[in-house]
XYZ file of C-alpha atoms in Angstrom:
714
model
C -66.079 70.410 99.797
C -68.042 70.207 96.200
C -67.121 67.826 93.541
C -66.152 69.199 90.480
C -68.506 68.705 87.777
C -65.668 66.589 85.258
C -65.505 64.302 88.059
C -68.880 64.549 88.315
C -69.371 62.919 84.407
C -66.060 60.656 84.745
C -67.852 59.165 87.864
C -70.847 58.528 85.760
C -69.227 57.502 82.883
C -67.570 54.795 84.656
C -71.019 53.391 86.109
C -72.816 53.697 82.408
C -70.014 52.658 81.082
C -68.696 49.486 82.737
C -65.598 51.068 84.122
C -64.640 49.533 87.398
C -62.884 52.231 89.914
C -61.552 50.564 92.736
C -63.154 52.424 96.694
C -59.760 53.927 97.985
C -60.251 51.682 101.640
C -61.535 53.510 104.778
C -57.991 53.603 105.944
C -55.354 53.302 103.136
C -51.705 53.205 104.411
C -49.514 56.310 104.309
C -47.895 56.492 100.903
C -44.251 56.299 102.551
C -45.066 52.864 103.728
C -45.645 51.418 100.354
C -43.277 49.037 98.869
C -42.863 49.901 94.752
C -41.326 51.979 94.529
C -39.853 53.055 98.028
C -39.662 56.856 98.677
C -38.133 59.063 100.963
C -41.017 60.755 102.396
C -41.219 62.546 105.752
C -43.834 61.597 109.316
C -45.660 64.415 109.458
C -45.794 67.962 110.096
C -46.469 70.965 108.092
C -44.247 71.182 104.647
C -44.673 67.196 103.846
C -44.926 66.502 100.634
C -48.212 64.847 99.112
C -48.873 61.029 98.725
C -51.212 58.709 97.082
C -51.587 55.755 94.231
C -52.334 54.837 90.613
C -54.801 51.911 91.073
C -56.161 51.895 87.574
C -54.841 52.947 83.663
C -57.171 51.707 81.130
C -57.653 53.194 77.332
C -60.761 54.625 76.061
C -62.185 56.635 72.995
C -61.120 59.685 74.377
C -57.828 59.063 75.606
C -56.689 57.006 79.103
C -59.013 56.763 82.370
C -56.814 56.528 85.593
C -57.771 55.934 88.657
C -56.016 56.414 91.986
C -55.718 58.385 95.419
C -53.846 61.438 96.513
C -53.730 64.207 99.729
C -51.350 66.335 101.136
C -50.968 66.529 105.004
C -50.817 70.159 104.655
C -54.417 70.125 103.424
C -56.098 70.959 100.001
C -57.386 68.964 96.873
C -54.123 67.490 95.339
C -53.429 67.531 91.840
C -52.200 64.866 90.139
C -50.017 65.391 86.511
C -49.931 62.166 84.643
C -47.557 61.431 81.784
C -46.739 58.454 79.193
C -43.703 57.675 78.390
C -41.723 60.544 80.355
C -43.932 63.027 78.467
C -47.194 65.061 80.030
C -50.238 64.112 78.674
C -53.074 66.136 81.389
C -53.862 66.281 85.324
C -56.837 65.140 87.497
C -57.725 66.483 90.833
C -58.243 64.311 94.070
C -61.356 64.927 95.761
C -61.967 65.603 99.313
C -61.811 62.203 100.102
C -58.611 61.643 97.831
C -59.934 59.698 95.160
C -59.173 61.042 91.914
C -60.649 59.796 88.488
C -60.216 61.257 84.581
C -59.381 61.115 81.555
C -56.561 62.045 79.565
C -54.637 62.777 76.206
C -53.592 59.273 75.072
C -50.195 59.064 73.141
C -47.739 56.423 71.925
C -46.071 54.490 74.765
C -45.590 51.549 77.276
C -46.646 53.251 80.812
C -48.514 55.616 82.290
C -47.374 57.378 85.480
C -48.531 59.710 88.086
C -46.858 62.528 90.664
C -48.804 63.899 92.944
C -48.565 68.149 92.787
C -47.634 69.576 96.174
C -49.586 72.150 98.102
C -47.613 74.387 100.378
C -44.222 73.424 101.522
C -42.800 70.204 100.748
C -42.104 68.900 97.213
C -44.276 67.178 94.323
C -43.412 63.494 94.305
C -44.750 60.480 92.145
C -46.998 58.877 93.333
C -47.064 55.416 91.140
C -46.831 53.927 87.496
C -48.679 51.302 85.389
C -47.495 49.284 82.395
C -50.066 50.203 79.331
C -49.101 49.763 76.129
C -50.871 52.897 74.169
C -50.900 52.889 70.365
C -53.759 54.891 67.873
C -53.450 51.465 65.503
C -55.969 49.084 65.791
C -54.507 45.964 68.114
C -55.881 41.939 68.215
C -54.667 38.636 67.365
C -54.927 36.054 65.031
C -56.390 32.939 67.428
C -57.170 30.229 65.233
C -58.339 28.885 61.974
C -60.176 26.140 61.925
C -60.953 23.878 58.960
C -64.559 21.968 58.037
C -64.601 20.588 54.661
C -63.725 23.403 52.115
C -65.027 26.514 54.533
C -61.801 27.999 56.846
C -63.336 29.421 60.169
C -61.131 31.993 61.487
C -61.099 32.735 65.559
C -59.293 36.250 67.628
C -60.229 39.912 68.632
C -59.402 43.201 67.622
C -59.914 46.239 69.180
C -59.218 50.637 68.270
C -58.908 52.551 71.464
C -60.045 55.199 69.618
C -63.658 54.104 69.310
C -66.215 52.027 70.849
C -67.111 50.670 67.652
C -66.423 47.184 66.598
C -63.425 46.962 64.291
C -63.653 45.881 60.500
C -61.217 43.064 60.101
C -59.778 41.958 56.286
C -58.957 38.487 55.521
C -56.836 37.531 52.954
C -56.052 34.904 51.299
C -52.375 34.222 49.377
C -52.121 37.832 48.799
C -55.808 38.149 47.837
C -58.468 40.463 49.976
C -61.784 37.355 49.618
C -63.734 39.001 52.726
C -64.099 41.470 56.008
C -66.258 40.872 59.218
C -66.619 43.356 62.065
C -64.796 42.359 65.199
C -68.201 42.086 67.544
C -68.349 38.665 69.029
C -69.046 38.332 72.697
C -65.393 36.981 74.773
C -65.179 35.350 77.657
C -64.354 38.872 79.237
C -62.898 42.340 78.306
C -59.188 42.472 75.661
C -56.380 42.982 78.915
C -55.845 47.207 78.793
C -59.390 47.694 77.258
C -61.823 47.123 80.296
C -64.002 49.762 79.506
C -64.786 48.404 75.710
C -66.725 46.180 76.954
C -66.394 41.663 76.121
C -67.900 42.256 72.512
C -64.718 42.612 70.428
C -64.257 38.962 68.924
C -64.619 37.908 65.549
C -65.684 34.929 63.893
C -64.933 34.748 60.095
C -65.520 31.523 57.573
C -63.885 31.640 54.221
C -63.818 29.550 51.173
C -60.513 27.615 51.305
C -58.869 27.903 47.974
C -59.781 25.254 45.414
C -56.633 24.616 44.204
C -54.113 21.796 45.819
C -51.130 22.984 47.521
C -49.955 25.340 50.354
C -51.994 28.490 50.972
C -51.852 31.163 53.190
C -54.624 33.069 55.509
C -53.233 36.619 56.530
C -56.367 38.876 58.486
C -55.740 42.759 59.089
C -57.789 45.379 61.533
C -58.783 48.365 59.864
C -57.569 51.549 61.598
C -60.130 53.963 62.999
C -59.303 57.671 63.478
C -55.665 58.173 63.767
C -53.202 55.385 63.442
C -52.888 52.561 60.087
C -54.087 49.524 59.749
C -52.731 46.847 61.824
C -51.657 43.062 60.379
C -52.694 40.158 63.175
C -50.777 37.747 61.610
C -50.951 35.193 59.051
C -51.300 31.195 59.414
C -50.807 28.440 56.401
C -53.328 25.865 55.221
C -52.704 23.208 53.014
C -55.611 21.860 50.461
C -55.796 17.841 49.382
C -59.168 17.599 47.546
C -58.130 16.442 44.439
C -57.778 12.414 44.313
C -54.373 10.982 42.620
C -52.421 8.086 41.688
C -50.848 6.788 38.687
C -50.852 4.882 35.958
C -47.909 2.435 36.451
C -48.671 0.873 33.198
C -50.335 0.088 29.374
C -48.458 -3.381 28.106
C -50.754 -4.699 24.624
C -51.058 -8.607 24.646
C -52.516 -9.322 21.040
C -55.146 -7.486 20.783
C -55.253 -6.231 24.228
C -54.261 -3.596 26.763
C -53.612 -4.349 30.263
C -53.901 -1.106 32.349
C -52.471 -1.083 35.765
C -52.142 1.736 38.290
C -54.181 3.086 41.657
C -56.147 6.188 42.808
C -56.799 7.891 46.433
C -59.418 10.647 46.952
C -57.849 12.476 50.227
C -61.393 13.583 51.293
C -62.438 9.725 51.571
C -58.577 8.141 52.020
C -59.807 4.659 52.427
C -62.616 4.525 50.172
C -62.252 3.443 46.311
C -61.687 5.705 43.413
C -63.328 5.536 40.438
C -61.125 5.117 37.400
C -61.686 6.415 33.747
C -60.145 4.964 30.848
C -59.293 6.940 27.563
C -58.148 5.221 24.442
C -56.789 7.873 21.556
C -58.832 10.005 23.718
C -62.102 8.223 23.581
C -64.073 6.671 26.405
C -63.368 3.029 26.763
C -64.656 1.789 30.315
C -64.885 2.761 33.713
C -63.140 0.846 36.605
C -63.271 0.639 40.620
C -59.751 1.137 41.673
C -59.668 -1.574 44.926
C -57.700 -4.330 44.008
C -54.778 -4.369 46.138
C -51.533 -2.635 45.789
C -48.666 -2.625 47.799
C -46.491 -0.145 48.646
C -49.000 2.707 49.208
C -49.408 5.101 52.268
C -50.616 3.251 55.560
C -53.024 6.143 55.582
C -54.800 5.200 52.599
C -54.239 1.256 52.459
C -53.547 -1.034 50.190
C -56.988 -1.469 48.714
C -56.672 1.030 45.879
C -55.105 -0.714 43.086
C -56.790 -1.345 39.758
C -55.745 -4.172 36.543
C -58.396 -4.321 33.893
C -57.594 -5.415 30.316
C -59.208 -3.150 27.497
C -59.212 -4.220 23.597
C -56.312 -2.154 21.866
C -57.420 -0.213 18.539
C -56.623 -2.179 15.627
C -55.305 0.305 13.444
C -50.642 0.122 13.422
C -49.067 2.425 14.461
C -48.702 4.508 17.949
C -51.831 4.824 20.197
C -52.027 6.421 23.294
C -54.124 5.351 27.133
C -55.048 7.946 29.753
C -56.479 6.972 32.855
C -58.738 9.708 35.328
C -59.540 9.348 39.123
C -62.833 10.776 39.908
C -63.245 13.611 42.316
C -65.506 12.099 45.304
C -65.967 14.858 47.202
C -64.825 18.036 47.729
C -61.547 19.687 44.222
C -62.723 21.082 41.722
C -62.703 17.763 39.365
C -61.294 14.583 37.972
C -57.452 14.557 38.087
C -55.342 13.141 34.827
C -53.246 10.094 36.701
C -51.344 9.881 33.126
C -50.441 8.498 29.788
C -48.530 5.797 28.355
C -48.674 4.756 24.732
C -48.707 1.198 22.956
C -48.404 0.079 19.571
C -50.043 -1.922 17.286
C -47.651 -3.729 14.232
C -47.627 -3.128 10.601
C -49.363 -6.080 8.772
C -47.000 -9.269 8.401
C -45.071 -9.960 5.199
C -45.018 -13.709 4.009
C -41.928 -15.990 5.776
C -39.533 -16.689 3.622
C -38.514 -20.413 3.824
C -34.611 -21.501 3.139
C -33.980 -23.971 -0.080
C -34.552 -27.438 1.832
C -31.754 -28.639 0.069
C -28.124 -30.062 1.422
C -27.664 -31.289 5.124
C -31.320 -29.971 5.837
C -32.683 -33.382 4.520
C -32.170 -36.630 5.300
C -33.275 -40.103 4.762
C -36.014 -39.312 8.330
C -35.852 -35.649 8.812
C -36.344 -32.557 7.026
C -34.838 -28.959 8.840
C -36.751 -25.929 8.030
C -35.495 -22.277 8.478
C -37.224 -19.267 7.680
C -37.476 -15.349 8.303
C -39.864 -12.725 8.224
C -38.925 -8.871 7.527
C -42.087 -7.748 9.675
C -40.929 -6.310 12.626
C -43.280 -8.221 15.379
C -44.607 -11.629 14.289
C -46.742 -13.116 17.363
C -46.667 -16.727 16.075
C -45.912 -19.378 13.790
C -47.726 -21.983 12.749
C -46.349 -25.032 10.840
C -48.236 -27.277 8.846
C -47.074 -30.438 6.436
C -49.037 -32.373 3.669
C -47.526 -35.935 3.224
C -47.244 -36.730 -0.642
C -49.900 -34.676 -1.561
C -52.163 -35.048 1.538
C -54.212 -33.108 3.813
C -52.474 -30.539 5.748
C -51.711 -31.575 8.788
C -50.578 -28.898 12.347
C -47.293 -29.862 13.487
C -46.907 -26.678 16.152
C -46.850 -23.526 16.571
C -43.981 -21.113 17.747
C -43.865 -17.987 19.757
C -42.774 -14.175 18.041
C -39.113 -13.640 15.998
C -38.158 -13.119 12.711
C -36.313 -16.238 12.637
C -36.907 -19.387 13.151
C -35.894 -23.445 13.031
C -37.866 -26.260 13.258
C -36.987 -29.813 12.992
C -39.436 -32.444 11.188
C -38.960 -35.901 12.027
C -39.511 -39.667 11.681
C -39.780 -39.685 8.129
C -40.157 -42.504 5.479
C -37.350 -41.866 3.458
C -38.212 -41.476 -0.336
C -41.203 -39.379 0.030
C -42.495 -36.179 -0.694
C -43.417 -33.477 2.194
C -44.697 -30.337 1.680
C -44.520 -27.817 4.573
C -46.913 -24.673 5.045
C -45.222 -21.587 7.401
C -48.369 -19.421 8.663
C -47.122 -15.996 10.393
C -49.292 -13.670 11.826
C -49.966 -10.915 14.047
C -52.687 -8.795 16.287
C -53.816 -7.258 12.509
C -52.783 -10.103 9.839
C -51.023 -13.304 8.670
C -48.982 -14.219 5.187
C -48.148 -17.815 4.744
C -45.518 -19.454 2.189
C -44.918 -23.303 1.217
C -41.936 -25.459 0.804
C -41.305 -28.848 -0.556
C -38.499 -31.677 -0.663
C -38.334 -35.380 -1.291
C -36.478 -37.367 1.862
C -33.519 -39.163 1.131
C -32.524 -43.047 0.674
C -29.813 -44.397 3.312
C -26.380 -44.112 2.694
C -25.037 -46.479 -0.177
C -22.598 -49.710 0.941
C -19.144 -48.148 1.987
C -15.812 -49.874 -0.077
C -13.935 -51.981 1.216
C -10.052 -53.091 1.011
C -8.458 -49.346 0.041
C -4.672 -49.537 -0.543
C -1.807 -48.658 -2.325
C -1.318 -50.539 -4.701
C 1.370 -48.361 -6.817
C 4.244 -45.658 -5.575
C 5.309 -42.842 -7.455
C 7.548 -39.867 -6.585
C 4.479 -37.748 -7.979
C 1.635 -39.961 -7.113
C -0.219 -43.106 -6.074
C -2.115 -45.472 -7.412
C -5.632 -46.897 -5.479
C -7.631 -49.435 -5.295
C -10.950 -50.517 -3.425
C -13.824 -53.019 -3.330
C -17.223 -51.561 -4.759
C -19.867 -52.429 -3.290
C -22.696 -50.380 -4.152
C -25.003 -50.309 -6.964
C -26.026 -47.911 -9.021
C -23.740 -44.915 -7.608
C -23.492 -42.206 -9.835
C -20.040 -41.705 -8.964
C -16.783 -42.014 -6.762
C -16.005 -38.582 -5.237
C -11.998 -39.038 -4.329
C -10.478 -36.335 -1.967
C -6.750 -36.236 -1.231
C -4.063 -33.701 0.872
C -1.047 -34.117 2.481
C -1.239 -35.253 6.274
C -1.806 -32.287 8.762
C -2.860 -29.438 5.576
C -6.409 -27.862 5.954
C -7.112 -27.813 2.124
C -8.408 -31.531 0.624
C -8.379 -31.562 -3.436
C -10.963 -34.025 -4.874
C -11.199 -35.221 -8.178
C -14.660 -37.550 -9.041
C -14.206 -41.176 -10.602
C -17.663 -42.605 -12.693
C -19.649 -44.729 -11.129
C -19.293 -48.488 -12.761
C -22.070 -51.160 -12.789
C -22.507 -53.416 -10.449
C -19.614 -54.110 -7.318
C -15.970 -55.737 -7.911
C -12.468 -53.679 -8.065
C -11.923 -50.327 -8.975
C -8.586 -48.053 -9.049
C -7.589 -44.581 -9.865
C -4.130 -42.896 -9.752
C -4.177 -39.436 -7.611
C -1.095 -37.373 -9.372
C 0.964 -34.239 -9.343
C 1.954 -35.022 -5.723
C 5.076 -33.880 -3.546
C 7.928 -36.630 -3.746
C 8.287 -37.890 -0.027
C 5.430 -36.526 1.546
C 2.620 -38.843 3.693
C -0.792 -37.895 2.203
C -4.222 -39.118 3.282
C -6.762 -39.834 1.202
C -10.183 -41.238 0.737
C -13.549 -42.465 -1.200
C -17.142 -41.853 -0.803
C -20.168 -43.327 -3.136
C -22.701 -40.593 -4.079
C -26.170 -40.735 -5.156
C -28.226 -37.539 -5.682
C -31.109 -39.379 -4.109
C -29.145 -41.504 -1.328
C -27.886 -39.563 1.895
C -23.853 -39.298 2.307
C -22.327 -41.747 3.915
C -18.866 -41.772 5.732
C -15.798 -41.768 3.611
C -12.899 -44.868 3.729
C -10.062 -43.236 4.815
C -5.764 -44.555 4.695
C -2.386 -43.001 4.604
C 0.756 -43.376 1.884
C 3.832 -42.075 1.471
C 5.127 -41.144 -2.133
C 8.912 -41.862 -2.927
C 12.228 -39.711 -3.523
C 14.733 -38.111 -1.662
C 14.777 -37.267 1.842
C 13.538 -33.993 2.884
C 14.478 -31.761 6.082
C 11.159 -30.250 7.283
C 12.724 -28.319 10.130
C 16.146 -27.487 11.569
C 15.941 -24.783 14.102
C 18.158 -23.898 17.155
C 17.033 -22.913 20.520
C 18.343 -19.961 20.576
C 19.621 -17.383 17.708
C 22.396 -14.834 18.814
C 24.515 -15.279 22.405
C 26.252 -12.573 24.435
C 30.069 -12.533 23.505
C 31.539 -14.382 26.320
C 28.222 -15.428 28.266
C 28.244 -19.333 27.259
C 24.449 -20.820 26.629
C 23.859 -24.317 26.163
C 21.942 -25.017 22.708
C 19.333 -27.574 21.879
C 18.774 -28.121 18.025
C 15.702 -29.727 16.712
C 14.741 -31.634 13.406
C 12.235 -33.385 11.205
C 12.882 -34.930 8.227
C 10.513 -37.729 5.841
C 12.120 -39.887 3.546
C 15.331 -39.894 5.600
C 16.435 -43.340 7.149
C 19.702 -41.357 8.780
C 20.664 -38.149 9.717
C 24.218 -36.637 10.885
C 24.344 -33.495 12.659
C 27.793 -31.757 12.621
C 28.820 -28.244 14.975
C 31.555 -27.351 12.322
C 33.826 -31.016 11.235
C 32.564 -32.115 14.572
C 30.144 -34.840 14.910
C 27.227 -34.282 17.204
C 24.773 -36.791 16.170
C 24.630 -39.954 13.880
C 21.718 -41.976 13.880
C 20.117 -44.916 11.582
C 15.989 -45.733 10.938
C 14.280 -48.645 9.191
C 11.782 -46.709 7.607
C 11.105 -43.150 5.603
C 8.466 -42.097 7.806
C 8.642 -38.670 9.636
C 11.103 -38.188 12.094
C 11.651 -35.803 14.440
C 14.684 -35.684 17.279
C 16.768 -33.512 19.335
C 20.281 -32.716 19.744
C 23.162 -30.839 22.031
C 24.480 -28.073 20.281
C 26.826 -27.912 23.263
C 27.749 -25.012 25.258
C 29.457 -21.857 23.418
C 29.209 -17.775 23.084
C 27.980 -17.421 19.882
C 29.833 -17.657 15.617
C 28.860 -21.384 15.379
C 27.699 -23.257 12.349
C 25.776 -26.423 12.403
C 24.638 -28.366 9.071
C 21.816 -31.789 9.018
C 22.190 -34.233 6.387
C 19.126 -36.192 5.891
C 20.243 -39.629 4.143
C 17.650 -41.430 1.475
C 17.594 -44.912 0.644
C 18.352 -44.648 -2.006
C 21.803 -42.832 -1.414
C 20.137 -39.242 -2.558
C 20.815 -36.675 0.496
C 19.378 -32.964 1.585
C 21.272 -30.744 3.643
C 20.275 -28.024 5.414
C 22.068 -25.671 8.247
C 21.519 -23.121 11.137
C 23.997 -20.474 12.688
C 23.920 -19.378 16.068
C 25.791 -15.551 15.924
C 27.859 -14.058 18.427
C 26.835 -10.420 19.572
C 28.538 -7.952 21.689
C 28.681 -3.991 22.733
C 32.404 -3.807 22.465
C 35.019 -4.585 19.790
C 36.178 -8.034 20.104
C 40.462 -8.167 19.982
C 42.638 -10.647 20.013
C 45.835 -8.514 19.787
C 47.182 -4.595 19.080
C 50.482 -4.418 17.146
C 51.783 -0.877 18.461
C 53.703 1.126 15.834
C 56.269 3.886 17.069
C 57.217 5.935 13.729
C 57.539 9.055 15.434
C 61.178 11.108 17.575
C 59.918 9.713 21.589
C 59.389 6.900 22.989
C 56.225 5.257 24.158
C 54.434 3.568 26.728
C 51.050 1.133 26.183
C 48.768 1.015 29.598
C 45.821 -0.093 30.034
C 43.433 2.330 32.137
C 40.860 2.180 34.204
C 36.948 3.736 33.497
C 38.206 6.765 36.139
C 41.570 7.492 33.295
C 43.699 6.584 35.925
C 46.449 3.735 34.674
C 45.945 0.359 36.219
C 49.065 -1.578 34.924
C 51.948 -1.621 32.099
C 51.454 -3.279 28.653
C 55.055 -2.650 27.583
C 57.333 -0.184 26.070
C 57.121 1.031 22.211
C 60.649 2.640 21.744
C 60.424 5.055 18.771
C 60.912 2.940 15.876
C 59.859 0.097 17.590
C 56.759 -1.869 17.856
C 54.993 -3.922 20.636
C 52.224 -6.881 20.469
C 49.508 -6.724 22.995
C 47.230 -9.974 24.169
C 44.660 -8.397 25.959
C 42.803 -11.534 28.309
C 40.318 -13.698 27.257
C 36.790 -12.210 28.116
C 38.154 -9.275 30.050
C 37.548 -5.652 29.165
C 40.209 -3.267 28.528
C 40.883 0.477 27.700
C 44.477 0.497 26.350
C 46.447 4.117 25.782
C 50.015 4.983 24.193
C 51.672 7.468 26.572
C 54.620 9.251 26.712
C 57.849 7.276 28.000
C 58.549 8.483 32.214
C 55.443 11.199 32.013
C 52.212 9.799 31.824
C 50.979 12.235 29.194
C 48.767 10.110 27.049
C 49.717 9.646 22.962
C 47.125 8.226 21.940
C 43.777 6.463 22.432
C 43.499 3.127 20.845
C 39.545 2.413 21.392
C 37.473 3.545 24.484
C 37.249 -0.060 24.980
C 37.544 -3.491 24.053
C 36.696 -6.818 25.106
C 39.976 -9.313 24.977
C 38.564 -12.860 23.231
C 41.066 -15.330 21.281
C 38.123 -15.614 18.404
C 38.520 -11.695 18.045
C 40.237 -9.980 15.603
C 43.883 -8.587 14.933
C 44.806 -4.805 15.109
C 47.437 -2.327 14.033
C 48.250 0.575 15.355
C 50.749 3.425 14.199
C 51.677 6.334 15.931
C 54.251 9.018 15.010
């Protein structure tokens, strides 16, 4: 039997195109014996269905190339119908040897199935299915993204079933087309499902990486040929890190210099030192290699990436700026700024202001210097001294600040000294001078200070003058315990000897503290000589107080009385007419004591009488008040002026009668005396009924010292 011309052409294509069509075995097993899928079949005789198998299904540009075998026990060539996804797409015919091979049109689907068409009696039967993803779009894979320096190498494969031609693969970087290339490179073998297309379906594409440091994305697209549309092969991320990086940690000015510290790393050569350029107010100053130790960096780089360098400051008053740049070592788009920091140059200094060298700042052996400056920034203070008009000598140097103190000691008494203070900063300096003469030592202190006369308003004092050449004597006095001194000046006397002075306008019966001090402007102030004495006069009560001022009625408390007198030699304290205290002392100095005022519940007055030696007295009083939330009542007289007999009753808080206080007949009266310190409520009721006629205070407190009330009821 002759083979159809189409079968001959397909066989030829299979040989020239490299298509592998497996030969049928010499004695193939019957179709019904094949396990997948297990058909229902007959074992022989006329009317049996065809049997066979689908061996291969491969995509070719013209469609789907299928091979297999099919035979019918009834004889004759068997037609085989092919379907994709349940849709018939074409037929091929098995030859006399039962083999078939042919190409059918392609439609979209996921598997190819073959059906043997029965000859004569019997029925058609499926002879097999093979999985095959059929698509008109190109297919492929983005297998790898490799980096070498600044070049990206992209690897994968792509094939379009509609053509034997190589597929164009486009490269998009961060969404922008950056290149394309055909997938015509050799692969280890054909692409699965596309054996007839050969193995030259791979691609190797090189493109430059994005020059900007950061995260980027490469996406590949296979360009469609013929029917279908372009197909994405996927995306892959990558990161660019070529720019050097680091930080400017500090830029601190010290005098006329600026100390600059920081670090820098180039990720292309992570362990190599980076050159750093320094700009001052935008002008290049110098370069330095960042190879100093800088703890705390990423261990991948190591610590030797720091820089610490000092450069001259710009000697112009006002703010200035230091900026630092790291030089790019290899890849990357240029140098990287590590930051900028400001420093400030102060304004020129103003001359210091030295406080006057007077008062306690000058002694016989020392002079205290105090000065300030209005300048915001002063780097230092130079202190110099000239003695008696001689040359300047350096005493010391103090650090910056606006206020300073310096103690110049070991000086000679009665000698003139001049001081020069020079302040400076990085821009300028200024000076000021001040002079003073050291004092002579203090004059000899007076002796024998005593009181030689006492009046009610004066003290006559006397002392022995031991100094010669004093300008005057300062006399000062005040009551003992007072804060403020009064003073007077007594003219100095030639030579030495006794001096007297009368202090006047004093208070009688008061103890005074007084002192004297010789003075000379050229000498240090010595220590004053002091003493105390009393003025004459009647006694005085300086204080007479009670430990409490009020007491709750019927709640007795112990009372303590405190007192202080001056000028008294006898004190008597009484409670009413009762004497609580009566004592006498020999002196009339300040006298303080305390006495018990006894226990009571208030309304008690106390009197203190102080007696002087001359018989004069003075009196002071204090009263402890009694307080109560209720009226204090010693008794109540009820008068009944009406026609009805009444009764007086005690009631509780709930309005219940407790006990009868007495009868108040018509025209009669009743006196009720509430128990001492008992809280009571008394009401008049109609006799024999209990109905309230008159309410006397809601509550009263019985008290033997309370008032006596009268109440008339008609």
